[in-house]
Amino acid sequence: MSTLETIFGLHGRVALVTGSSRGIGAAIAVGLAGAGATVVVHGQSIDATVGTVAAIEASGGTALAFAADLAERGAGRRLVEEVEARLGHLDILVVNASAQINAELADLTEADFDLQVAVNLRSTVEMLQTGLPRMAARGWGRVVSIGSINQLRPKAIVTAYAATKAAQHNLIQSQARDYASHGVLLNTLAPGLVDTDRNAGRKAADPQGWDDYVRTLNWMGRAGQADEMVGAAIFLASDACSFMTGESIVLSGGY
C-alpha cells in the first residue's frame, strides 16, 4: 500500500453521511466509498437514496441505505444507534443534512425557524451525544460538519440558516476540545455557493441574473461544484487530518 493510500485510505472504516441522497452529500458519500469506506447513505426515505447507492456500487464500493427524518426529535440519536447496531461501529460522521429557508428576520415564521433549528442543530447535538462517546471508547473517530460561508459572513436572506450554521461550528469546536485526547477529531467544511439542486430554482428563474451574480461572487467568477468538496472531506475523514481539530476549511472560490 502506498503512502497516500495509508494516509488518505479509509479501508475498514464505516462512514455515515447524512443528507447524502443528492448534492454535496451524495458527492461526499461516493468519494468516501472510493477511498475505501463502507458508506451509510441517508435520506428522508429509502427511495431517495437509490441513486447514490447505485453510484457507489457501480464504482465497486459498498453502501447501505438508511432513512430518517432528522426534523423529528430523537431521530439523530436513533440513526446513529441503528448504524452501530447493524454495522458494529461508526468511525466517520459527516453532518451534511440541513434545512435552508430563505427569509429575512422580519419575514421568518416560527415554523420555518423551528425546522431549521431542529435539522441543523438539534439533530447534530443528538448524533454527537450518541456517537462521540462510542468513537472515544474505540480510540478513533472523525466528524466532518458541512457548514457554510454564511457561518462567517451571514446574508440577511438566510438569517436563521446562517445562525444555525454558526452555532453548529461552535458545537464542533467545543467537542473538538473535549475529545481531542481520545483520537476523535471534529472539523467543519464550509462551502461557498455550490451549484446544486438547492439553487436550481433561482438559476432557472433568471439564468442571466444567475450568471451575473456568480461571475462577481468570488475570485474564480463561478459557483463551485459538489465534486469539488470531496477532496477536503476525505482529508478531514482520514488519518491525513491527524493533527487538526476544531477548525473550519472554507471552499468558496475566494469569496
GROMACS .gro file of C-alpha atoms in nm:
model
  255
    1MET     CA    1   0.000   0.000   0.000
    2SER     CA    2   0.137   0.343  -0.096
    3THR     CA    3   0.192   0.628   0.147
    4LEU     CA    4  -0.105   0.815   0.002
    5GLU     CA    5  -0.329   0.512   0.047
    6THR     CA    6  -0.210   0.473   0.405
    7ILE     CA    7  -0.276   0.838   0.491
    8PHE     CA    8  -0.595   0.901   0.295
    9GLY     CA    9  -0.733   0.548   0.268
   10LEU     CA   10  -1.049   0.462   0.459
   11HIS     CA   11  -1.050   0.084   0.427
   12GLY     CA   12  -1.223  -0.077   0.723
   13ARG     CA   13  -1.394   0.247   0.823
   14VAL     CA   14  -1.770   0.296   0.839
   15ALA     CA   15  -1.897   0.640   0.738
   16LEU     CA   16  -2.244   0.787   0.780
   17VAL     CA   17  -2.318   1.082   0.550
   18THR     CA   18  -2.646   1.248   0.641
   19GLY     CA   19  -2.844   1.403   0.359
   20SER     CA   20  -2.648   1.206   0.101
   21SER     CA   21  -2.929   1.139  -0.142
   22ARG     CA   22  -2.824   1.437  -0.353
   23GLY     CA   23  -2.594   1.735  -0.390
   24ILE     CA   24  -2.283   1.778  -0.176
   25GLY     CA   25  -2.377   1.487   0.049
   26ALA     CA   26  -2.407   1.246  -0.242
   27ALA     CA   27  -2.073   1.357  -0.386
   28ILE     CA   28  -1.901   1.310  -0.048
   29ALA     CA   29  -2.062   0.969   0.003
   30VAL     CA   30  -1.933   0.848  -0.335
   31GLY     CA   31  -1.590   0.995  -0.259
   32LEU     CA   32  -1.558   0.828   0.082
   33ALA     CA   33  -1.661   0.495  -0.071
   34GLY     CA   34  -1.396   0.544  -0.339
   35ALA     CA   35  -1.140   0.589  -0.061
   36GLY     CA   36  -1.242   0.250   0.080
   37ALA     CA   37  -1.506   0.327   0.343
   38THR     CA   38  -1.831   0.139   0.385
   39VAL     CA   39  -2.079   0.424   0.345
   40VAL     CA   40  -2.421   0.461   0.501
   41VAL     CA   41  -2.627   0.671   0.261
   42HIS     CA   42  -2.901   0.864   0.440
   43GLY     CA   43  -3.216   1.026   0.311
   44GLN     CA   44  -3.565   1.104   0.433
   45SER     CA   45  -3.679   0.787   0.255
   46ILE     CA   46  -3.504   0.476   0.124
   47ASP     CA   47  -3.625   0.560  -0.227
   48ALA     CA   48  -3.436   0.890  -0.210
   49THR     CA   49  -3.105   0.709  -0.153
   50VAL     CA   50  -3.124   0.479  -0.457
   51GLY     CA   51  -2.920   0.697  -0.692
   52THR     CA   52  -2.629   0.746  -0.451
   53VAL     CA   53  -2.620   0.379  -0.352
   54ALA     CA   54  -2.619   0.278  -0.719
   55ALA     CA   55  -2.335   0.520  -0.798
   56ILE     CA   56  -2.124   0.379  -0.514
   57GLU     CA   57  -2.190   0.017  -0.609
   58ALA     CA   58  -2.124   0.087  -0.978
   59SER     CA   59  -1.775   0.204  -0.878
   60GLY     CA   60  -1.710  -0.109  -0.673
   61GLY     CA   61  -1.785   0.046  -0.336
   62THR     CA   62  -2.004  -0.071  -0.051
   63ALA     CA   63  -2.312   0.124   0.051
   64LEU     CA   64  -2.613   0.074   0.275
   65ALA     CA   65  -2.926   0.287   0.280
   66PHE     CA   66  -3.087   0.427   0.595
   67ALA     CA   67  -3.389   0.656   0.621
   68ALA     CA   68  -3.465   0.911   0.891
   69ASP     CA   69  -3.642   1.246   0.915
   70LEU     CA   70  -3.393   1.449   1.114
   71ALA     CA   71  -3.655   1.711   1.190
   72GLU     CA   72  -3.812   1.461   1.430
   73ARG     CA   73  -3.700   1.477   1.790
   74GLY     CA   74  -3.464   1.187   1.866
   75ALA     CA   75  -3.410   1.091   1.501
   76GLY     CA   76  -3.040   1.176   1.507
   77ARG     CA   77  -2.980   0.958   1.810
   78ARG     CA   78  -3.177   0.669   1.663
   79LEU     CA   79  -2.995   0.691   1.331
   80VAL     CA   80  -2.651   0.657   1.493
   81GLU     CA   81  -2.772   0.375   1.716
   82GLU     CA   82  -2.913   0.186   1.417
   83VAL     CA   83  -2.589   0.223   1.220
   84GLU     CA   84  -2.386   0.100   1.517
   85ALA     CA   85  -2.623  -0.194   1.573
   86ARG     CA   86  -2.617  -0.303   1.210
   87LEU     CA   87  -2.251  -0.244   1.124
   88GLY     CA   88  -2.084  -0.278   1.463
   89HIS     CA   89  -1.915   0.061   1.465
   90LEU     CA   90  -1.935   0.413   1.323
   91ASP     CA   91  -1.599   0.575   1.256
   92ILE     CA   92  -1.682   0.877   1.040
   93LEU     CA   93  -1.985   1.102   1.078
   94VAL     CA   94  -2.046   1.359   0.805
   95VAL     CA   95  -2.314   1.600   0.926
   96ASN     CA   96  -2.443   1.723   0.593
   97ALA     CA   97  -2.826   1.720   0.605
   98SER     CA   98  -2.965   2.067   0.653
   99ALA     CA   99  -3.276   2.279   0.612
  100GLN     CA  100  -3.237   2.618   0.444
  101ILE     CA  101  -3.533   2.852   0.409
  102ASN     CA  102  -3.481   3.193   0.255
  103ALA     CA  103  -3.628   3.457   0.484
  104GLU     CA  104  -3.505   3.778   0.638
  105LEU     CA  105  -3.566   3.824   1.009
  106ALA     CA  106  -3.886   4.025   0.962
  107ASP     CA  107  -4.035   3.752   0.743
  108LEU     CA  108  -3.914   3.449   0.941
  109THR     CA  109  -4.204   3.235   1.061
  110GLU     CA  110  -4.195   3.033   1.377
  111ALA     CA  111  -4.239   2.709   1.182
  112ASP     CA  112  -3.953   2.785   0.945
  113PHE     CA  113  -3.728   2.881   1.234
  114ASP     CA  114  -3.814   2.565   1.428
  115LEU     CA  115  -3.747   2.341   1.126
  116GLN     CA  116  -3.401   2.485   1.065
  117VAL     CA  117  -3.307   2.461   1.432
  118ALA     CA  118  -3.434   2.104   1.451
  119VAL     CA  119  -3.249   1.974   1.144
  120ASN     CA  120  -2.936   2.186   1.153
  121LEU     CA  121  -2.868   2.199   1.524
  122ARG     CA  122  -3.079   1.965   1.738
  123SER     CA  123  -3.016   1.657   1.524
  124THR     CA  124  -2.644   1.740   1.526
  125VAL     CA  125  -2.647   1.750   1.906
  126GLU     CA  126  -2.828   1.415   1.914
  127MET     CA  127  -2.582   1.248   1.676
  128LEU     CA  128  -2.279   1.382   1.863
  129GLN     CA  129  -2.418   1.284   2.202
  130THR     CA  130  -2.467   0.931   2.075
  131GLY     CA  131  -2.167   0.885   1.851
  132LEU     CA  132  -1.879   1.065   2.020
  133PRO     CA  133  -1.855   0.851   2.338
  134ARG     CA  134  -1.851   0.535   2.125
  135MET     CA  135  -1.580   0.672   1.898
  136ALA     CA  136  -1.379   0.776   2.203
  137ALA     CA  137  -1.410   0.428   2.356
  138ARG     CA  138  -1.258   0.285   2.036
  139GLY     CA  139  -0.984   0.550   2.027
  140TRP     CA  140  -1.054   0.682   1.676
  141GLY     CA  141  -1.320   0.891   1.512
  142ARG     CA  142  -1.386   1.174   1.268
  143VAL     CA  143  -1.672   1.420   1.249
  144VAL     CA  144  -1.699   1.640   0.940
  145SER     CA  145  -1.964   1.906   0.975
  146ILE     CA  146  -2.074   2.063   0.647
  147GLY     CA  147  -2.110   2.425   0.739
  148SER     CA  148  -2.148   2.729   0.516
  149ILE     CA  149  -1.974   3.051   0.424
  150ASN     CA  150  -2.277   3.204   0.597
  151GLN     CA  151  -2.143   3.094   0.935
  152LEU     CA  152  -1.869   3.354   0.880
  153ARG     CA  153  -2.038   3.610   0.653
  154PRO     CA  154  -2.413   3.579   0.708
  155LYS     CA  155  -2.659   3.706   0.449
  156ALA     CA  156  -2.984   3.854   0.574
  157ILE     CA  157  -3.189   3.640   0.335
  158VAL     CA  158  -3.082   3.326   0.525
  159THR     CA  159  -3.095   3.468   0.876
  160ALA     CA  160  -3.192   3.151   1.062
  161TYR     CA  161  -2.985   2.918   0.844
  162ALA     CA  162  -2.672   3.128   0.895
  163ALA     CA  163  -2.728   3.142   1.270
  164THR     CA  164  -2.770   2.764   1.296
  165LYS     CA  165  -2.456   2.704   1.091
  166ALA     CA  166  -2.255   2.934   1.318
  167ALA     CA  167  -2.394   2.750   1.620
  168GLN     CA  168  -2.314   2.415   1.460
  169HIS     CA  169  -1.948   2.510   1.417
  170ASN     CA  170  -1.937   2.640   1.775
  171LEU     CA  171  -2.062   2.298   1.885
  172ILE     CA  172  -1.794   2.127   1.674
  173GLN     CA  173  -1.524   2.341   1.834
  174SER     CA  174  -1.639   2.272   2.189
  175GLN     CA  175  -1.648   1.897   2.135
  176ALA     CA  176  -1.319   1.901   1.945
  177ARG     CA  177  -1.153   2.027   2.261
  178ASP     CA  178  -1.317   1.766   2.480
  179TYR     CA  179  -1.245   1.467   2.255
  180ALA     CA  180  -0.901   1.551   2.111
  181SER     CA  181  -0.717   1.334   2.363
  182HIS     CA  182  -0.934   1.037   2.265
  183GLY     CA  183  -0.833   1.036   1.898
  184VAL     CA  184  -1.168   1.179   1.790
  185LEU     CA  185  -1.129   1.484   1.568
  186LEU     CA  186  -1.407   1.723   1.467
  187ASN     CA  187  -1.383   1.985   1.193
  188THR     CA  188  -1.607   2.188   0.966
  189LEU     CA  189  -1.604   2.211   0.587
  190ALA     CA  190  -1.769   2.539   0.490
  191PRO     CA  191  -1.868   2.571   0.122
  192GLY     CA  192  -1.946   2.892  -0.055
  193LEU     CA  193  -2.204   2.895  -0.333
  194VAL     CA  194  -2.224   2.547  -0.488
  195ASP     CA  195  -2.426   2.468  -0.799
  196THR     CA  196  -2.667   2.205  -0.663
  197ASP     CA  197  -3.040   2.149  -0.690
  198ARG     CA  198  -3.084   2.374  -0.386
  199ASN     CA  199  -3.007   2.664  -0.620
  200ALA     CA  200  -3.176   2.517  -0.927
  201GLY     CA  201  -3.495   2.723  -0.892
  202ARG     CA  202  -3.309   3.051  -0.869
  203LYS     CA  203  -3.086   2.957  -1.161
  204ALA     CA  204  -3.379   2.852  -1.382
  205ALA     CA  205  -3.591   3.158  -1.296
  206ASP     CA  206  -3.326   3.407  -1.406
  207PRO     CA  207  -3.035   3.242  -1.594
  208GLN     CA  208  -2.874   3.573  -1.689
  209GLY     CA  209  -2.910   3.712  -1.338
  210TRP     CA  210  -2.757   3.392  -1.200
  211ASP     CA  211  -2.462   3.417  -1.440
  212ASP     CA  212  -2.406   3.782  -1.350
  213TYR     CA  213  -2.423   3.701  -0.978
  214VAL     CA  214  -2.177   3.413  -0.977
  215ARG     CA  215  -1.938   3.597  -1.211
  216THR     CA  216  -1.881   3.866  -0.946
  217LEU     CA  217  -1.925   3.649  -0.636
  218ASN     CA  218  -1.569   3.531  -0.587
  219TRP     CA  219  -1.221   3.548  -0.737
  220MET     CA  220  -1.290   3.247  -0.960
  221GLY     CA  221  -1.604   3.402  -1.103
  222ARG     CA  222  -1.815   3.087  -1.082
  223ALA     CA  223  -2.013   2.866  -0.848
  224GLY     CA  224  -1.846   2.558  -0.704
  225GLN     CA  225  -1.939   2.202  -0.797
  226ALA     CA  226  -2.038   1.934  -0.548
  227ASP     CA  227  -1.744   1.716  -0.653
  228GLU     CA  228  -1.507   1.997  -0.552
  229MET     CA  229  -1.600   1.941  -0.187
  230VAL     CA  230  -1.489   1.578  -0.189
  231GLY     CA  231  -1.112   1.614  -0.152
  232ALA     CA  232  -1.139   1.823   0.162
  233ALA     CA  233  -1.397   1.586   0.305
  234ILE     CA  234  -1.171   1.284   0.252
  235PHE     CA  235  -0.884   1.473   0.416
  236LEU     CA  236  -1.096   1.558   0.722
  237ALA     CA  237  -1.222   1.199   0.746
  238SER     CA  238  -0.881   1.032   0.722
  239ASP     CA  239  -0.553   0.989   0.905
  240ALA     CA  240  -0.420   1.280   0.698
  241CYS     CA  241  -0.610   1.501   0.942
  242SER     CA  242  -0.436   1.361   1.249
  243PHE     CA  243  -0.315   1.700   1.384
  244MET     CA  244  -0.618   1.915   1.304
  245THR     CA  245  -0.932   1.958   1.510
  246GLY     CA  246  -1.185   2.232   1.582
  247GLU     CA  247  -1.104   2.408   1.256
  248SER     CA  248  -1.301   2.519   0.952
  249ILE     CA  249  -1.193   2.475   0.590
  250VAL     CA  250  -1.361   2.728   0.363
  251LEU     CA  251  -1.414   2.629  -0.002
  252SER     CA  252  -1.560   2.941  -0.162
  253GLY     CA  253  -1.353   3.020  -0.471
  254GLY     CA  254  -1.203   3.314  -0.283
  255TYR     CA  255  -1.535   3.470  -0.171
   0.00000   0.00000   0.00000
